[in-house]
PDB file of C-alpha atoms in Angstrom:
ATOM      1  CA  MET A   1      -0.044   0.082   0.241  1.00 61.00           C
ATOM      2  CA  VAL A   2       1.326   3.207  -0.780  1.00 66.00           C
ATOM      3  CA  ILE A   3      -0.129   6.458   0.634  1.00 69.00           C
ATOM      4  CA  LEU A   4       0.613   9.943  -0.905  1.00 71.00           C
ATOM      5  CA  GLU A   5       0.230  13.301   0.444  1.00 70.00           C
ATOM      6  CA  LYS A   6       0.283  17.400  -0.212  1.00 74.00           C
ATOM      7  CA  TRP A   7       3.807  16.989   2.644  1.00 73.00           C
ATOM      8  CA  GLU A   8       2.393  19.240   5.830  1.00 74.00           C
ATOM      9  CA  PRO A   9       5.080  20.662   8.870  1.00 79.00           C
ATOM     10  CA  ILE A  10       2.747  19.697  10.271  1.00 80.00           C
ATOM     11  CA  ILE A  11       0.706  15.468  10.536  1.00 75.00           C
ATOM     12  CA  SER A  12      -2.340  15.066  10.785  1.00 76.00           C
ATOM     13  CA  PRO A  13      -3.931  13.311  14.007  1.00 80.00           C
ATOM     14  CA  ALA A  14      -6.049  11.073  10.882  1.00 78.00           C
ATOM     15  CA  PHE A  15      -2.964  10.255   8.881  1.00 74.00           C
ATOM     16  CA  PRO A  16      -2.499   6.106   9.643  1.00 72.00           C
ATOM     17  CA  SER A  17       0.195   5.681  12.128  1.00 72.00           C
ATOM     18  CA  GLN A  18       0.233   2.026  11.873  1.00 71.00           C
ATOM     19  CA  ILE A  19      -0.711   0.146   8.236  1.00 72.00           C
ATOM     20  CA  PRO A  20      -1.471  -2.944   9.087  1.00 74.00           C
ATOM     21  CA  LEU A  21      -0.415  -5.586   5.951  1.00 75.00           C
ATOM     22  CA  TRP A  22       0.014  -9.441   5.002  1.00 77.00           C
ATOM     23  CA  ILE A  23       2.683 -10.729   3.942  1.00 76.00           C
ATOM     24  CA  SER A  24       2.587 -13.461   1.863  1.00 77.00           C
ATOM     25  CA  LEU A  25       5.821 -15.835   2.323  1.00 76.00           C
ATOM     26  CA  ARG A  26       6.834 -17.653  -1.155  1.00 78.00           C
ATOM     27  CA  GLY A  27       9.167 -20.581  -1.787  1.00 80.00           C
ATOM     28  CA  LEU A  28       9.578 -20.498   2.774  1.00 78.00           C
ATOM     29  CA  PRO A  29      10.774 -24.906   3.213  1.00 81.00           C
ATOM     30  CA  LEU A  30       7.946 -26.624   4.140  1.00 78.00           C
ATOM     31  CA  HIS A  31       9.691 -27.731   7.759  1.00 80.00           C
ATOM     32  CA  TYR A  32      10.281 -23.948   8.266  1.00 78.00           C
ATOM     33  CA  TRP A  33       6.345 -23.539   8.487  1.00 78.00           C
ATOM     34  CA  LYS A  34       6.353 -22.978  12.669  1.00 80.00           C
ATOM     35  CA  ARG A  35       4.771 -21.094  14.766  1.00 80.00           C
ATOM     36  CA  GLU A  36       7.922 -20.188  16.224  1.00 84.00           C
ATOM     37  CA  LEU A  37      10.249 -19.067  12.819  1.00 82.00           C
ATOM     38  CA  LEU A  38       6.352 -17.160  11.775  1.00 80.00           C
ATOM     39  CA  TYR A  39       6.292 -14.917  15.223  1.00 80.00           C
ATOM     40  CA  SER A  40      10.640 -14.600  14.070  1.00 83.00           C
ATOM     41  CA  ILE A  41       9.743 -13.093  10.990  1.00 80.00           C
ATOM     42  CA  GLY A  42       7.615 -10.617  11.673  1.00 78.00           C
ATOM     43  CA  ASP A  43       8.895  -9.520  14.824  1.00 79.00           C
ATOM     44  CA  LYS A  44      11.927  -8.532  11.847  1.00 80.00           C
ATOM     45  CA  ILE A  45       9.316  -6.703   9.848  1.00 77.00           C
ATOM     46  CA  GLY A  46       6.921  -4.908  12.231  1.00 75.00           C
ATOM     47  CA  ASN A  47       4.916  -5.119  14.421  1.00 76.00           C
ATOM     48  CA  LEU A  48       3.311  -9.163  14.261  1.00 75.00           C
ATOM     49  CA  LYS A  49      -0.486  -8.952  15.021  1.00 76.00           C
ATOM     50  CA  SER A  50      -1.312 -12.127  13.582  1.00 77.00           C
ATOM     51  CA  PHE A  51       0.181 -16.100  11.408  1.00 74.00           C
ATOM     52  CA  GLU A  52      -2.014 -17.363   8.759  1.00 74.00           C
ATOM     53  CA  LEU A  53      -0.638 -20.785   8.420  1.00 72.00           C
ATOM     54  CA  THR A  54      -2.412 -23.686   6.122  1.00 70.00           C
ATOM     55  CA  SER A  55      -1.711 -26.369   4.008  1.00 64.00           C
ATOM     56  CA  SER A  56      -0.373 -24.644   0.738  1.00 65.00           C
ATOM     57  CA  SER A  57       0.712 -21.123   2.410  1.00 66.00           C
ATOM     58  CA  ALA A  58       2.379 -19.286   5.033  1.00 63.00           C
ATOM     59  CA  LYS A  59       1.817 -15.789   5.667  1.00 66.00           C
ATOM     60  CA  ILE A  60       2.189 -12.728   8.854  1.00 64.00           C
ATOM     61  CA  LYS A  61      -0.019  -9.670   9.043  1.00 67.00           C
ATOM     62  CA  SER A  62       2.101  -7.447  10.722  1.00 61.00           C
ATOM     63  CA  GLY A  63       1.737  -3.674  11.717  1.00 59.00           C
ATOM     64  CA  ASN A  64       4.472  -1.627  10.764  1.00 50.00           C
ATOM     65  CA  GLN A  65       4.570   2.239  13.062  1.00 43.00           C
ATOM     66  CA  ARG A  66       7.661   3.107  11.131  1.00 40.00           C
ATOM     67  CA  ALA A  67      10.381   1.994   8.686  1.00 37.00           C
ATOM     68  CA  ARG A  68      13.630   1.184  10.974  1.00 38.00           C
ATOM     69  CA  ALA A  69      16.435   3.320  10.650  1.00 37.00           C
ATOM     70  CA  ASN A  70      19.242   1.276  12.468  1.00 41.00           C
ATOM     71  CA  ASN A  71      18.806  -1.232   8.847  1.00 43.00           C
ATOM     72  CA  LYS A  72      20.947   0.742   6.328  1.00 47.00           C
ATOM     73  CA  ARG A  73      20.538  -2.684   4.232  1.00 50.00           C
ATOM     74  CA  GLY A  74      16.577  -1.947   4.052  1.00 49.00           C
ATOM     75  CA  TYR A  75      16.293  -5.789   4.990  1.00 50.00           C
ATOM     76  CA  HIS A  76      16.479  -8.364   7.531  1.00 53.00           C
ATOM     77  CA  ARG A  77      19.021 -11.563   6.769  1.00 56.00           C
ATOM     78  CA  ILE A  78      17.262 -14.811   8.796  1.00 54.00           C
ATOM     79  CA  ARG A  79      19.707 -17.392   9.142  1.00 58.00           C
ATOM     80  CA  ARG A  80      19.238 -20.554   8.502  1.00 54.00           C
ATOM     81  CA  ARG A  81      19.150 -22.974  11.769  1.00 55.00           C
ATOM     82  CA  LYS A  82      19.256 -25.616   9.296  1.00 55.00           C
ATOM     83  CA  ARG A  83      19.852 -26.781   5.831  1.00 56.00           C
ATOM     84  CA  SER A  84      17.101 -27.737   3.979  1.00 54.00           C
ATOM     85  CA  PRO A  85      17.468 -31.309   2.720  1.00 54.00           C
ATOM     86  CA  SER A  86      18.384 -32.360  -0.657  1.00 52.00           C
ATOM     87  CA  TYR A  87      16.279 -34.884  -2.569  1.00 52.00           C
ATOM     88  CA  LEU A  88      17.341 -37.491  -5.476  1.00 54.00           C
ATOM     89  CA  GLY A  89      20.278 -33.537  -6.259  1.00 55.00           C
ATOM     90  CA  VAL A  90      17.628 -31.281  -6.028  1.00 51.00           C
ATOM     91  CA  PRO A  91      18.237 -29.385  -4.146  1.00 51.00           C
TER      92      PRO A  91
END
C-alpha cells in the first residue's frame, strides 16, 4: 500500500500511524512452517498481529509503524539454523 498526501509541516492526527499488511512467504521450505519462526519473521518486519498457516500457504500480518532507521540495507537477514534437505540431488 502506498499513501501519497500533500506535505504539511504538521502531520494530521487523521493520518494513519500504522498500516496493517499481509506478507506472503513464498518459497519458505515446509520444515520452516513453525509458529516460532513465523513470530521471529514477523518481529523482524514490525509488530506481528497474526499469522495464517495452511497446507498450501504461510503468511503473516504486521502492523508496521515505521521503517527501521537502524537498518541501512533496508532488509533483515534471517539466518537458517538447519540446511534444507535435498532429494535425489535436487536442492
